């Protein structure tokens, strides 16, 4: 009699994890170039509707995975304003995932530990010629939610883009860097 109201066995269990597939587009393609300065993505409003019903950890962190390429990375979310069925991510993240505009990504919410150590390797010696490279990198990392070992991140500074490979992350290969006291080293 009350089964339609979610009583007496008629209740449908809510999923305990967010996992959806979206067509992926770069920040430039979506005219959202400000996304290039960090690891935040845009998800559609329906993603927020689902996440709001789940008991997810905050800050909301996500794993992006390309099953076609066997690659993955991690990120945060800036807004839930992407077109339904799509997500918008920084181009440097698309390069790490080895994907193109319109490729399908699996987006899953994750809980990551706080980082306590990260080792970076500059991809060009130009960065080391900046007067205070550590301060520039630490300032740029404020735009990031998390980091993943093996990723190459892009740090814009003085009208130039500098790239860094993340060589080591502790306590595990992916970690949150929001409000954490993290030791940073250069390789």
PDB file of C-alpha atoms in Angstrom:
ATOM      1  CA  UNK A   1       0.000   0.000   0.000  1.00  0.00           C
ATOM      2  CA  UNK A   2       2.780   2.456   0.854  1.00  0.00           C
ATOM      3  CA  UNK A   3       5.357   0.930  -1.454  1.00  0.00           C
ATOM      4  CA  UNK A   4       5.198   3.900  -3.822  1.00  0.00           C
ATOM      5  CA  UNK A   5       6.349   6.207  -1.015  1.00  0.00           C
ATOM      6  CA  UNK A   6       9.520   4.270  -0.332  1.00  0.00           C
ATOM      7  CA  UNK A   7       8.140   2.212   2.568  1.00  0.00           C
ATOM      8  CA  UNK A   8       7.912  -1.539   3.146  1.00  0.00           C
ATOM      9  CA  UNK A   9      10.494  -2.735   0.671  1.00  0.00           C
ATOM     10  CA  UNK A  10       9.479  -0.454  -2.182  1.00  0.00           C
ATOM     11  CA  UNK A  11      12.430   1.823  -1.443  1.00  0.00           C
ATOM     12  CA  UNK A  12      15.095   2.242  -4.110  1.00  0.00           C
ATOM     13  CA  UNK A  13      18.587   2.433  -2.693  1.00  0.00           C
ATOM     14  CA  UNK A  14      20.575   5.536  -3.571  1.00  0.00           C
ATOM     15  CA  UNK A  15      23.947   4.878  -5.122  1.00  0.00           C
ATOM     16  CA  UNK A  16      26.815   5.262  -2.684  1.00  0.00           C
ATOM     17  CA  UNK A  17      29.235   6.508  -5.311  1.00  0.00           C
ATOM     18  CA  UNK A  18      29.112   8.960  -8.174  1.00  0.00           C
ATOM     19  CA  UNK A  19      30.316   7.479 -11.455  1.00  0.00           C
ATOM     20  CA  UNK A  20      29.198   8.903 -14.779  1.00  0.00           C
ATOM     21  CA  UNK A  21      30.512   9.047 -18.327  1.00  0.00           C
ATOM     22  CA  UNK A  22      30.791  12.373 -20.150  1.00  0.00           C
ATOM     23  CA  UNK A  23      32.070  13.684 -23.444  1.00  0.00           C
ATOM     24  CA  UNK A  24      35.069  15.796 -22.555  1.00  0.00           C
ATOM     25  CA  UNK A  25      35.984  19.205 -23.976  1.00  0.00           C
ATOM     26  CA  UNK A  26      38.929  21.482 -23.281  1.00  0.00           C
ATOM     27  CA  UNK A  27      38.611  24.782 -21.457  1.00  0.00           C
ATOM     28  CA  UNK A  28      39.596  26.660 -24.628  1.00  0.00           C
ATOM     29  CA  UNK A  29      36.993  24.807 -26.713  1.00  0.00           C
ATOM     30  CA  UNK A  30      34.317  25.854 -24.213  1.00  0.00           C
ATOM     31  CA  UNK A  31      35.671  29.442 -23.974  1.00  0.00           C
ATOM     32  CA  UNK A  32      36.670  28.894 -20.321  1.00  0.00           C
ATOM     33  CA  UNK A  33      40.410  29.605 -20.552  1.00  0.00           C
ATOM     34  CA  UNK A  34      40.613  30.498 -16.819  1.00  0.00           C
ATOM     35  CA  UNK A  35      40.383  26.763 -16.096  1.00  0.00           C
ATOM     36  CA  UNK A  36      43.890  26.255 -17.511  1.00  0.00           C
ATOM     37  CA  UNK A  37      45.434  27.683 -14.320  1.00  0.00           C
ATOM     38  CA  UNK A  38      44.486  24.780 -12.088  1.00  0.00           C
ATOM     39  CA  UNK A  39      42.858  21.371 -11.893  1.00  0.00           C
ATOM     40  CA  UNK A  40      39.203  22.374 -11.606  1.00  0.00           C
ATOM     41  CA  UNK A  41      36.634  21.057 -14.052  1.00  0.00           C
ATOM     42  CA  UNK A  42      33.060  21.887 -14.991  1.00  0.00           C
ATOM     43  CA  UNK A  43      30.391  19.213 -14.637  1.00  0.00           C
ATOM     44  CA  UNK A  44      26.717  19.391 -15.696  1.00  0.00           C
ATOM     45  CA  UNK A  45      23.950  20.395 -13.240  1.00  0.00           C
ATOM     46  CA  UNK A  46      22.677  16.793 -13.140  1.00  0.00           C
ATOM     47  CA  UNK A  47      25.999  15.770 -11.543  1.00  0.00           C
ATOM     48  CA  UNK A  48      25.337  18.178  -8.692  1.00  0.00           C
ATOM     49  CA  UNK A  49      21.831  16.750  -8.259  1.00  0.00           C
ATOM     50  CA  UNK A  50      23.272  13.254  -7.829  1.00  0.00           C
ATOM     51  CA  UNK A  51      26.186  14.348  -5.616  1.00  0.00           C
ATOM     52  CA  UNK A  52      23.864  16.351  -3.347  1.00  0.00           C
ATOM     53  CA  UNK A  53      22.000  13.133  -2.495  1.00  0.00           C
ATOM     54  CA  UNK A  54      25.174  11.189  -1.721  1.00  0.00           C
ATOM     55  CA  UNK A  55      27.300  11.422   1.374  1.00  0.00           C
ATOM     56  CA  UNK A  56      30.442  12.607  -0.394  1.00  0.00           C
ATOM     57  CA  UNK A  57      33.525  13.989   1.289  1.00  0.00           C
ATOM     58  CA  UNK A  58      34.368  17.647   0.880  1.00  0.00           C
ATOM     59  CA  UNK A  59      36.105  19.102  -0.921  1.00  0.00           C
ATOM     60  CA  UNK A  60      34.591  17.167  -3.820  1.00  0.00           C
ATOM     61  CA  UNK A  61      37.417  15.384  -5.601  1.00  0.00           C
ATOM     62  CA  UNK A  62      37.144  13.256  -8.705  1.00  0.00           C
ATOM     63  CA  UNK A  63      39.036  10.640 -10.649  1.00  0.00           C
ATOM     64  CA  UNK A  64      38.955  11.091 -14.426  1.00  0.00           C
ATOM     65  CA  UNK A  65      39.622   7.931 -16.370  1.00  0.00           C
ATOM     66  CA  UNK A  66      39.914   7.185 -20.056  1.00  0.00           C
ATOM     67  CA  UNK A  67      39.166   3.499 -20.421  1.00  0.00           C
ATOM     68  CA  UNK A  68      40.167   3.699 -24.113  1.00  0.00           C
ATOM     69  CA  UNK A  69      43.678   4.916 -23.250  1.00  0.00           C
ATOM     70  CA  UNK A  70      44.070   3.336 -19.798  1.00  0.00           C
ATOM     71  CA  UNK A  71      44.951   6.711 -18.259  1.00  0.00           C
ATOM     72  CA  UNK A  72      43.678   8.515 -15.188  1.00  0.00           C
ATOM     73  CA  UNK A  73      44.126  11.689 -13.174  1.00  0.00           C
ATOM     74  CA  UNK A  74      42.415  13.517 -10.319  1.00  0.00           C
ATOM     75  CA  UNK A  75      40.804  16.936  -9.992  1.00  0.00           C
ATOM     76  CA  UNK A  76      38.354  19.194  -8.200  1.00  0.00           C
ATOM     77  CA  UNK A  77      35.180  20.806  -9.513  1.00  0.00           C
ATOM     78  CA  UNK A  78      34.717  24.540 -10.010  1.00  0.00           C
ATOM     79  CA  UNK A  79      31.105  24.704 -11.171  1.00  0.00           C
ATOM     80  CA  UNK A  80      28.194  22.579 -12.312  1.00  0.00           C
ATOM     81  CA  UNK A  81      27.556  24.597 -15.476  1.00  0.00           C
ATOM     82  CA  UNK A  82      28.722  22.277 -18.277  1.00  0.00           C
ATOM     83  CA  UNK A  83      26.269  21.149 -20.949  1.00  0.00           C
ATOM     84  CA  UNK A  84      24.427  17.961 -19.983  1.00  0.00           C
ATOM     85  CA  UNK A  85      26.364  14.905 -21.096  1.00  0.00           C
ATOM     86  CA  UNK A  86      29.680  16.746 -21.130  1.00  0.00           C
ATOM     87  CA  UNK A  87      32.449  17.995 -18.891  1.00  0.00           C
ATOM     88  CA  UNK A  88      35.026  20.751 -19.425  1.00  0.00           C
ATOM     89  CA  UNK A  89      38.612  20.215 -18.282  1.00  0.00           C
ATOM     90  CA  UNK A  90      41.947  22.010 -18.699  1.00  0.00           C
ATOM     91  CA  UNK A  91      43.776  21.165 -21.929  1.00  0.00           C
ATOM     92  CA  UNK A  92      46.914  20.108 -20.028  1.00  0.00           C
ATOM     93  CA  UNK A  93      44.755  17.499 -18.293  1.00  0.00           C
ATOM     94  CA  UNK A  94      43.511  16.223 -21.670  1.00  0.00           C
ATOM     95  CA  UNK A  95      47.151  15.860 -22.722  1.00  0.00           C
ATOM     96  CA  UNK A  96      47.918  13.793 -19.594  1.00  0.00           C
ATOM     97  CA  UNK A  97      44.933  11.571 -20.358  1.00  0.00           C
ATOM     98  CA  UNK A  98      45.966  11.259 -24.043  1.00  0.00           C
ATOM     99  CA  UNK A  99      42.467  12.227 -25.200  1.00  0.00           C
ATOM    100  CA  UNK A 100      40.942  14.565 -27.783  1.00  0.00           C
ATOM    101  CA  UNK A 101      37.917  16.876 -27.848  1.00  0.00           C
ATOM    102  CA  UNK A 102      34.734  14.841 -27.433  1.00  0.00           C
ATOM    103  CA  UNK A 103      36.428  11.748 -25.983  1.00  0.00           C
ATOM    104  CA  UNK A 104      34.450   9.878 -23.340  1.00  0.00           C
ATOM    105  CA  UNK A 105      35.708  10.022 -19.747  1.00  0.00           C
ATOM    106  CA  UNK A 106      34.494   8.210 -16.653  1.00  0.00           C
ATOM    107  CA  UNK A 107      34.179  10.680 -13.772  1.00  0.00           C
ATOM    108  CA  UNK A 108      34.014   9.196 -10.253  1.00  0.00           C
ATOM    109  CA  UNK A 109      34.027  10.892  -6.872  1.00  0.00           C
ATOM    110  CA  UNK A 110      36.971   9.888  -4.672  1.00  0.00           C
ATOM    111  CA  UNK A 111      38.323  10.583  -1.229  1.00  0.00           C
ATOM    112  CA  UNK A 112      42.055  11.319  -1.175  1.00  0.00           C
ATOM    113  CA  UNK A 113      44.434  11.726   1.764  1.00  0.00           C
ATOM    114  CA  UNK A 114      46.167  15.050   2.362  1.00  0.00           C
ATOM    115  CA  UNK A 115      49.576  15.214   0.695  1.00  0.00           C
ATOM    116  CA  UNK A 116      52.595  15.547   2.954  1.00  0.00           C
ATOM    117  CA  UNK A 117      55.288  15.426   0.242  1.00  0.00           C
ATOM    118  CA  UNK A 118      55.466  16.209  -3.484  1.00  0.00           C
ATOM    119  CA  UNK A 119      58.464  16.117  -5.803  1.00  0.00           C
ATOM    120  CA  UNK A 120      58.349  18.076  -9.065  1.00  0.00           C
ATOM    121  CA  UNK A 121      60.619  17.984 -12.082  1.00  0.00           C
ATOM    122  CA  UNK A 122      60.679  21.098 -14.272  1.00  0.00           C
ATOM    123  CA  UNK A 123      60.379  20.130 -17.931  1.00  0.00           C
ATOM    124  CA  UNK A 124      62.676  22.971 -19.003  1.00  0.00           C
ATOM    125  CA  UNK A 125      65.537  24.779 -17.275  1.00  0.00           C
ATOM    126  CA  UNK A 126      63.939  28.205 -17.971  1.00  0.00           C
ATOM    127  CA  UNK A 127      61.843  27.901 -14.826  1.00  0.00           C
ATOM    128  CA  UNK A 128      64.889  27.637 -12.612  1.00  0.00           C
ATOM    129  CA  UNK A 129      66.066  31.030 -13.919  1.00  0.00           C
ATOM    130  CA  UNK A 130      63.082  32.781 -12.282  1.00  0.00           C
ATOM    131  CA  UNK A 131      64.139  34.762  -9.202  1.00  0.00           C
ATOM    132  CA  UNK A 132      62.087  32.648  -6.752  1.00  0.00           C
ATOM    133  CA  UNK A 133      60.818  29.506  -8.525  1.00  0.00           C
ATOM    134  CA  UNK A 134      59.609  27.796  -5.328  1.00  0.00           C
ATOM    135  CA  UNK A 135      57.342  30.761  -4.463  1.00  0.00           C
ATOM    136  CA  UNK A 136      55.951  30.850  -8.016  1.00  0.00           C
ATOM    137  CA  UNK A 137      55.147  27.128  -7.926  1.00  0.00           C
ATOM    138  CA  UNK A 138      53.630  27.275  -4.433  1.00  0.00           C
ATOM    139  CA  UNK A 139      51.456  30.237  -5.486  1.00  0.00           C
ATOM    140  CA  UNK A 140      50.290  28.384  -8.618  1.00  0.00           C
ATOM    141  CA  UNK A 141      49.427  25.268  -6.588  1.00  0.00           C
ATOM    142  CA  UNK A 142      46.731  27.264  -4.763  1.00  0.00           C
ATOM    143  CA  UNK A 143      44.618  26.716  -7.899  1.00  0.00           C
ATOM    144  CA  UNK A 144      44.879  22.938  -7.523  1.00  0.00           C
ATOM    145  CA  UNK A 145      42.781  20.586  -5.410  1.00  0.00           C
ATOM    146  CA  UNK A 146      44.869  17.466  -5.785  1.00  0.00           C
ATOM    147  CA  UNK A 147      47.829  16.021  -7.604  1.00  0.00           C
ATOM    148  CA  UNK A 148      48.557  12.694  -9.250  1.00  0.00           C
ATOM    149  CA  UNK A 149      51.966  11.074  -9.701  1.00  0.00           C
ATOM    150  CA  UNK A 150      52.996  11.049 -13.347  1.00  0.00           C
ATOM    151  CA  UNK A 151      50.895  14.061 -14.364  1.00  0.00           C
ATOM    152  CA  UNK A 152      52.518  17.032 -16.042  1.00  0.00           C
ATOM    153  CA  UNK A 153      50.951  20.257 -14.769  1.00  0.00           C
ATOM    154  CA  UNK A 154      51.083  23.657 -16.425  1.00  0.00           C
ATOM    155  CA  UNK A 155      52.048  26.753 -14.421  1.00  0.00           C
ATOM    156  CA  UNK A 156      51.551  30.083 -16.216  1.00  0.00           C
ATOM    157  CA  UNK A 157      53.914  32.873 -15.109  1.00  0.00           C
ATOM    158  CA  UNK A 158      54.904  36.152 -16.804  1.00  0.00           C
ATOM    159  CA  UNK A 159      53.101  35.299 -20.060  1.00  0.00           C
ATOM    160  CA  UNK A 160      54.865  31.949 -20.318  1.00  0.00           C
ATOM    161  CA  UNK A 161      53.740  28.408 -19.514  1.00  0.00           C
ATOM    162  CA  UNK A 162      56.028  26.189 -17.457  1.00  0.00           C
ATOM    163  CA  UNK A 163      55.468  22.451 -17.199  1.00  0.00           C
ATOM    164  CA  UNK A 164      56.294  20.187 -14.259  1.00  0.00           C
ATOM    165  CA  UNK A 165      56.113  16.445 -13.988  1.00  0.00           C
ATOM    166  CA  UNK A 166      54.883  15.192 -10.644  1.00  0.00           C
ATOM    167  CA  UNK A 167      57.560  12.626  -9.818  1.00  0.00           C
ATOM    168  CA  UNK A 168      56.487  11.598  -6.321  1.00  0.00           C
ATOM    169  CA  UNK A 169      53.463  12.071  -4.065  1.00  0.00           C
ATOM    170  CA  UNK A 170      53.101  10.888  -0.468  1.00  0.00           C
ATOM    171  CA  UNK A 171      51.320   9.252   1.324  1.00  0.00           C
ATOM    172  CA  UNK A 172      49.946   7.749  -1.937  1.00  0.00           C
ATOM    173  CA  UNK A 173      50.167   8.386  -5.698  1.00  0.00           C
ATOM    174  CA  UNK A 174      47.207  10.806  -5.654  1.00  0.00           C
ATOM    175  CA  UNK A 175      46.557  13.238  -2.816  1.00  0.00           C
ATOM    176  CA  UNK A 176      44.639  16.362  -1.857  1.00  0.00           C
ATOM    177  CA  UNK A 177      46.662  19.573  -1.498  1.00  0.00           C
ATOM    178  CA  UNK A 178      43.934  21.846  -0.110  1.00  0.00           C
ATOM    179  CA  UNK A 179      44.782  23.308   3.310  1.00  0.00           C
ATOM    180  CA  UNK A 180      47.680  20.975   3.896  1.00  0.00           C
ATOM    181  CA  UNK A 181      51.213  21.411   5.118  1.00  0.00           C
ATOM    182  CA  UNK A 182      53.101  19.771   2.307  1.00  0.00           C
ATOM    183  CA  UNK A 183      56.855  19.539   1.751  1.00  0.00           C
ATOM    184  CA  UNK A 184      57.813  20.381  -1.842  1.00  0.00           C
ATOM    185  CA  UNK A 185      61.019  19.270  -3.515  1.00  0.00           C
ATOM    186  CA  UNK A 186      62.502  19.596  -6.999  1.00  0.00           C
ATOM    187  CA  UNK A 187      64.190  16.775  -8.869  1.00  0.00           C
TER     188      UNK A 187
END
